[in-house]
Structures are given as structure tokens and as C-alpha cells.
mmCIF file of C-alpha atoms in Angstrom:
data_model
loop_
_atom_site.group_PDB
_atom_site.id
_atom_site.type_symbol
_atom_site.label_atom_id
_atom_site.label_comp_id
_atom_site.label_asym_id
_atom_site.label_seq_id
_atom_site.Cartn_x
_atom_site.Cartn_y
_atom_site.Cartn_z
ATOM 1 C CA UNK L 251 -23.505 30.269 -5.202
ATOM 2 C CA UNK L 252 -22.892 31.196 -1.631
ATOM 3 C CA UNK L 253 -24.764 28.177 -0.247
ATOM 4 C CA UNK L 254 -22.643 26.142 -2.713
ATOM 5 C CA UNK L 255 -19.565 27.224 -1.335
ATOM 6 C CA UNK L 256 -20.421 26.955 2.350
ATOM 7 C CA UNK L 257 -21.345 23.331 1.918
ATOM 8 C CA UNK L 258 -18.106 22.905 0.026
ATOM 9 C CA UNK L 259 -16.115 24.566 2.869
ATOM 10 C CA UNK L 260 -18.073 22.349 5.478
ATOM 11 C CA UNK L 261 -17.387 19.262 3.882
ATOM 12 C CA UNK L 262 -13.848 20.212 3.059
ATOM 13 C CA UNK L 263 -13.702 21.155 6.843
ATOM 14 C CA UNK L 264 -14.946 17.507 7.919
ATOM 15 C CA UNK L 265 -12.779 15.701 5.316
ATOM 16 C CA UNK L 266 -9.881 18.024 7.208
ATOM 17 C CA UNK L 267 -11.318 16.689 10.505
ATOM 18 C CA UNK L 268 -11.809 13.197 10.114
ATOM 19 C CA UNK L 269 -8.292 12.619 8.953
ATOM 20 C CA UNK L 270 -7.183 14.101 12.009
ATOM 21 C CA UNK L 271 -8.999 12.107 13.838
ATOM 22 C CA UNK L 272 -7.862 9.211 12.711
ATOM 23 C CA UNK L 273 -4.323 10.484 12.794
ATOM 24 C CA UNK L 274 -4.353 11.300 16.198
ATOM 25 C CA UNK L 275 -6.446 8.004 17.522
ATOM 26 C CA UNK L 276 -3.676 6.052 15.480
ATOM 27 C CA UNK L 277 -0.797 7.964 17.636
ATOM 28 C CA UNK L 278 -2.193 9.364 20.598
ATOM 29 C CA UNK L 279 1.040 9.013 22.796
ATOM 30 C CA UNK L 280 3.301 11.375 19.559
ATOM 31 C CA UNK L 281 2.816 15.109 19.963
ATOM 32 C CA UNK L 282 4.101 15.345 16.869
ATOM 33 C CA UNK L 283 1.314 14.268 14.542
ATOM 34 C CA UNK L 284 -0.974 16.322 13.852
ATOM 35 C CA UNK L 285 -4.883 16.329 14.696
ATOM 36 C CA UNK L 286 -8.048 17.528 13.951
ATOM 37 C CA UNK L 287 -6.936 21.314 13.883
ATOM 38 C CA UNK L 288 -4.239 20.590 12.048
ATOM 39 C CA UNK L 289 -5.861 18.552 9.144
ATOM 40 C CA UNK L 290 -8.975 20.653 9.092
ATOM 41 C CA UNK L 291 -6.813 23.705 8.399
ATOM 42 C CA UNK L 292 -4.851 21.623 5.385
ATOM 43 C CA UNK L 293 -8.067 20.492 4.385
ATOM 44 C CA UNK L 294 -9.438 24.498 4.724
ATOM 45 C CA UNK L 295 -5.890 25.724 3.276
ATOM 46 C CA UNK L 296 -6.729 23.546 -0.309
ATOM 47 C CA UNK L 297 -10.117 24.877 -0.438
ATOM 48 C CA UNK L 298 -8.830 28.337 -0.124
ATOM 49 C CA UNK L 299 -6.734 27.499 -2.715
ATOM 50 C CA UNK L 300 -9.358 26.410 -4.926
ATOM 51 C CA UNK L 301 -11.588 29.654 -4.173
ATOM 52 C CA UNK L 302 -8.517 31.692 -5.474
ATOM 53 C CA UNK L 303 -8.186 29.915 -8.932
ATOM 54 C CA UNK L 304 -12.090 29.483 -9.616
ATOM 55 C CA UNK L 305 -12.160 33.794 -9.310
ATOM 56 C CA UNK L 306 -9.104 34.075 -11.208
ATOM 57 C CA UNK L 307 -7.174 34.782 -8.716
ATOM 58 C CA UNK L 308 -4.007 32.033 -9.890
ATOM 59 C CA UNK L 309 -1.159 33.862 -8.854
ATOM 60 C CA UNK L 310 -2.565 33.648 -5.134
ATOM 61 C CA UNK L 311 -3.557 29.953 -5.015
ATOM 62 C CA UNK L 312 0.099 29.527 -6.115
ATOM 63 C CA UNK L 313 1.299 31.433 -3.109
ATOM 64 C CA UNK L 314 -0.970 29.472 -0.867
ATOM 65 C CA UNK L 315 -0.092 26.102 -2.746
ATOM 66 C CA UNK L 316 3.480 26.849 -2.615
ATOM 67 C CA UNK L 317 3.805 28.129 1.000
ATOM 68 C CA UNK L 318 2.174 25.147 2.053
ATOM 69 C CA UNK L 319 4.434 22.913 0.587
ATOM 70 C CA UNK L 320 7.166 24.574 2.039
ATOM 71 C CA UNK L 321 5.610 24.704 5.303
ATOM 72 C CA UNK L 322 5.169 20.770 5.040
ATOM 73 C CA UNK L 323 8.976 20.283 3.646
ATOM 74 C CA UNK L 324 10.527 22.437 6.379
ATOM 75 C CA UNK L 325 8.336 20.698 9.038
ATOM 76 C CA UNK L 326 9.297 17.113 7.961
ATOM 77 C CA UNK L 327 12.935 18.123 7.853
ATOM 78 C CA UNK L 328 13.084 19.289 11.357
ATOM 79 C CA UNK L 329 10.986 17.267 12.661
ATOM 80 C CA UNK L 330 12.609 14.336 11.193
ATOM 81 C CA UNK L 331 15.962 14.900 12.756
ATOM 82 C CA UNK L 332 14.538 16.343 15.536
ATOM 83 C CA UNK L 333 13.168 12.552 16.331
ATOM 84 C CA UNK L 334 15.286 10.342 13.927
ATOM 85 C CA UNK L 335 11.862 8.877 12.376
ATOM 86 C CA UNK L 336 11.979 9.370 8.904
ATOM 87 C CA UNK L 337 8.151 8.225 8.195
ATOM 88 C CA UNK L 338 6.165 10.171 5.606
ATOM 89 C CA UNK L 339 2.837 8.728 6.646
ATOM 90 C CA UNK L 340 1.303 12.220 8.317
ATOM 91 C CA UNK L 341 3.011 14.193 5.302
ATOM 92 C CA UNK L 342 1.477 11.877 2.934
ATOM 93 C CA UNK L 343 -1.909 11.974 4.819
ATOM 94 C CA UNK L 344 -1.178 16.045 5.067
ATOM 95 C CA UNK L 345 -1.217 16.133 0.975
ATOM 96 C CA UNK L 346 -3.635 14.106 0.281
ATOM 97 C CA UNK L 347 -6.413 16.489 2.426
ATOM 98 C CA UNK L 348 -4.992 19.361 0.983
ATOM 99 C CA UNK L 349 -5.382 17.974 -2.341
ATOM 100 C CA UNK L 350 -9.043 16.420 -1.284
ATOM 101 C CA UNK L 351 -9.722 20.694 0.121
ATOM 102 C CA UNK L 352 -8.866 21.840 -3.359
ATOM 103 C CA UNK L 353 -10.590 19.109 -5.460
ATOM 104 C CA UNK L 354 -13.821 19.620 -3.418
ATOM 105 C CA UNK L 355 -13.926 23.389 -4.215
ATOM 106 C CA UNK L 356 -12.660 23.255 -8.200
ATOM 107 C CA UNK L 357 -15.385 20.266 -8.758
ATOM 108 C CA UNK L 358 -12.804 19.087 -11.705
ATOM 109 C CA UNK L 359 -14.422 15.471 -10.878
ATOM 110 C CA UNK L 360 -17.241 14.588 -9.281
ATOM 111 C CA UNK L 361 -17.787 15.117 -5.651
ATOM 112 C CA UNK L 362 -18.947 11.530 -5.586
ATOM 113 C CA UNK L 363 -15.091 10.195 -6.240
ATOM 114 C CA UNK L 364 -13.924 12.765 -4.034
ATOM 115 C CA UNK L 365 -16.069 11.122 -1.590
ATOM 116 C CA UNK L 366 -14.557 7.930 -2.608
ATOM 117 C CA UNK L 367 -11.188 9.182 -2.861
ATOM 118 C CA UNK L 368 -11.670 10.309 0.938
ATOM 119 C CA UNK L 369 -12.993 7.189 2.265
ATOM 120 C CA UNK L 370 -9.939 4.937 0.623
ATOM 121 C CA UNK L 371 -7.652 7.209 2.131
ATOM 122 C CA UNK L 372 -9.352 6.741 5.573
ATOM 123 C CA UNK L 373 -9.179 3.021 5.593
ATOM 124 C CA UNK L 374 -5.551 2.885 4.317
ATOM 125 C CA UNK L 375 -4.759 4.872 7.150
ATOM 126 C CA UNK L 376 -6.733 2.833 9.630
ATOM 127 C CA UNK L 377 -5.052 0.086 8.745
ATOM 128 C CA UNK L 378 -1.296 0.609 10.383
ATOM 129 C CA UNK L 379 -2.267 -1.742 13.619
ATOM 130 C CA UNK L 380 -3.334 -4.532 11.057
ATOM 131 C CA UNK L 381 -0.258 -3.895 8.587
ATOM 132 C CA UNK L 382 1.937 -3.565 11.516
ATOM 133 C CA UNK L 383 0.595 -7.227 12.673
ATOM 134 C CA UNK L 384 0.840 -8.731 9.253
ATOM 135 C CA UNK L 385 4.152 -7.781 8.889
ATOM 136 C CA UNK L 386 5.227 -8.997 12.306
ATOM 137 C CA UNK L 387 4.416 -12.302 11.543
ATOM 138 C CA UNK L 388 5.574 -12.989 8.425
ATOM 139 C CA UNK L 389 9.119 -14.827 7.723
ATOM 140 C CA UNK L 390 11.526 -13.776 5.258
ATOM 141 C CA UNK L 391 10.723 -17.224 3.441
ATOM 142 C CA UNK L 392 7.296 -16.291 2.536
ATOM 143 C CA UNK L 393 7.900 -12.373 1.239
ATOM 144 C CA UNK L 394 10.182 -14.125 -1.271
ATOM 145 C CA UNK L 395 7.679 -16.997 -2.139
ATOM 146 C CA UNK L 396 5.150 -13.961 -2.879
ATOM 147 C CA UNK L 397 7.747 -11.941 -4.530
ATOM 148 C CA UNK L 398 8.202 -14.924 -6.931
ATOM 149 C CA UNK L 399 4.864 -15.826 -7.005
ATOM 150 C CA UNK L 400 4.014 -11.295 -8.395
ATOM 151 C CA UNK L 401 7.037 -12.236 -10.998
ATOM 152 C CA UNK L 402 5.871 -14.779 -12.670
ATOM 153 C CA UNK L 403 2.219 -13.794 -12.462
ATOM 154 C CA UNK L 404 2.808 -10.155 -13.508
ATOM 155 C CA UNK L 405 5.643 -11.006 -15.829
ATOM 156 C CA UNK L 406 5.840 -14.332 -17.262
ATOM 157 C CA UNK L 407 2.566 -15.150 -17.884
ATOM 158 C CA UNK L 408 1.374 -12.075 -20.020
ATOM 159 C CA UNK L 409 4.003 -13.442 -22.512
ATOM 160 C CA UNK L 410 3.009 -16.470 -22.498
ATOM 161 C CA UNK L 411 0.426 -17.864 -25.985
ATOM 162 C CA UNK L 412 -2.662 -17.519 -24.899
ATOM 163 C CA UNK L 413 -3.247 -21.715 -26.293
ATOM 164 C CA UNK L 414 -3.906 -24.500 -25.141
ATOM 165 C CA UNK L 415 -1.479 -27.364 -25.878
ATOM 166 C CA UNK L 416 -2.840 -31.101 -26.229
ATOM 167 C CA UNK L 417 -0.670 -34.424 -26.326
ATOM 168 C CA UNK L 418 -0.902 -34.977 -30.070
ATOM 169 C CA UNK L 419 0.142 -31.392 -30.329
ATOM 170 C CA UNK L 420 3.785 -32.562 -29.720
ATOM 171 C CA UNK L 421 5.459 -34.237 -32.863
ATOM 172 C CA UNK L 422 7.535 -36.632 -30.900
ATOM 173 C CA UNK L 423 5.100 -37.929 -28.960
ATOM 174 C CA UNK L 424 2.708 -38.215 -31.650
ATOM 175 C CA UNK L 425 4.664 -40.756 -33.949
ATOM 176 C CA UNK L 426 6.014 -42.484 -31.150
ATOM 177 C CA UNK L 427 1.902 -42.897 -29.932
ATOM 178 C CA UNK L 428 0.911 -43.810 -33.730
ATOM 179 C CA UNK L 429 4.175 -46.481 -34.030
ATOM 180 C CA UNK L 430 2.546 -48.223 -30.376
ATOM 181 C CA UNK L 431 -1.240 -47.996 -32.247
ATOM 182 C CA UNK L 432 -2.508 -45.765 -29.601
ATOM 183 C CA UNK L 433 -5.197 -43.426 -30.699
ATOM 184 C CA UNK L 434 -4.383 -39.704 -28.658
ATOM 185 C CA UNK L 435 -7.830 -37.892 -28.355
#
């Protein structure tokens, strides 16, 4: 039981860390993102708040769930017009570990999607120098050609008849074929 919940706390503890890292390698000039303390005491923060509810202890994981979420709100809120960036990105990236803390210690799924869970959320955020390229190159032109293009893929064509239509299939042009003596296959 005790070994259990060490390994838990270590691995919340690197989850913690390693977004940290990666938030402060992404912005290493911006003070005010947070780094590997800050993320591995999130991360620590949802596993305390998962230690609390497994020994029936609810009221206090609320009080530790809530008062981080205030924390989080009142920091964005300053912060944000303290620096006129409005970006949720670290916020985002700060509920996510403390969610990925909790679900390590609760074990309501497996640890193995946790895992996963943790290592999707490391490459999304690894990814803001290639989205930030992407996005710099492309033209106006070609976000609407894929916005059409997601329309009719996502929209028209799941209402479409799932049949396939041949040239004798159309009355017209059948009796019109049939008139000329031309056999349609």
C-alpha cells in the first residue's frame, strides 16, 4: 500500500516535471510561465487530491480542488492584464497535470492511458514552433479551400445514399440509348 502510493506520487511528480519542462524550454525568455516547480506541484496538488477522496476524506479534496482552481482563475486574470496576452495554453497545460496527478492516484482508468494521456499532451505542447510555422505560411485562400473541403466531407457526404449509380440507372438516358440501339452495360 505504501510502496503503491510512493510510486504513484513519483510518477505523478515526473508527469508534474516533464510538463514543466517542456513549458519552460518552449518559453524560456517569459517569466511568467511556469516550470518544473510549478507543474510538479499541480501535478503533486491532484495527487493530494486524490489521496483525500480514496480515504474518504471528500470534503478536503474539494477544498484542495477548489482552491486550486481559484488559484489558477485569479492568476490568469492578473496575469492576463498584467501582459495583455490572453493565451490559455499554460492554464490549459496547468489542468490537464492536475487532472493527470489525480487520475494517477484514484486509478479510475488504467495507468497505461494515463500514460498515454500524458504523452499526447506532451507532443501537443511541443508542437507550438511547428503550428506557429504552419500557420505562418498559409494564405487565407487555402484555410477556406480546407474549410470547404471539412464541410462537405463531414457534412454532405454522410447524407449522401450509400449507392452506386450506373448510366442505365437514369431513365432519360436509357430510352434515348435504346432508341440509338446502343446496348449500356
Amino acid at each position: 500500500m505504501i510502496s503503491e502510493l510512493l510510486t504513484n506520487l513519483l510518477l505523478a511528480l515526473v508527469f508534474g516535471a516533464t510538463v514543466g519542462l517542456e513549458r519552460e524550454s518552449n518559453n524560456p525568455n517569459d517569466p511568467h510561465v511556469g516550470g518544473i516547480r510549478t507543474f510538479s506541484l499541480i501535478s503533486l496538488m491532484g495527487a493530494l487530491a486524490g489521496i483525500f477522496y480514496q480515504h474518504q476524506y471528500e470534503s478536503l479534496a474539494l477544498v484542495v480542488v477548489i482552491g486550486f482552481f481559484i488559484l489558477l482563475i485569479s492568476y490568469y486574470i492578473t496575469e492576463s492584464r498584467h501582459t495583455n496576452d490572453y493565451g490559455i495554453t499554460s492554464e490549459l497545460s496547468a489542468i490537464t497535470t492536475f487532472i493527470l496527478g489525480l487520475m494517477v492516484m484514484l486509478s479510475i482508468i488504467p495507468l497505461q492511458i494515463v500514460v498515454a494521456i500524458f504523452v499526447v499532451v506532451i507532443f501537443v505542447l511541443s508542437l507550438k514552433s511547428k503550428t506557429t510555422q504552419l500557420v505562418a505560411g498559409l494564405t487565407r485562400q487555402e484555410v477556406q479551400s480546407f474549410i470547404s473541403y471539412a464541410i462537405i466531407a463531414l457534412v454532405a457526404l454522410p447524407v449522401l445514399p450509400d449507392y452506386s449509380y450506373k448510366l442505365k440507372d437514369l431513365p432519360v438516358l436509357s430510352d434515348i440509348m435504346h432508341g440509338l440501339k446502343v446496348e449500356l452495360g
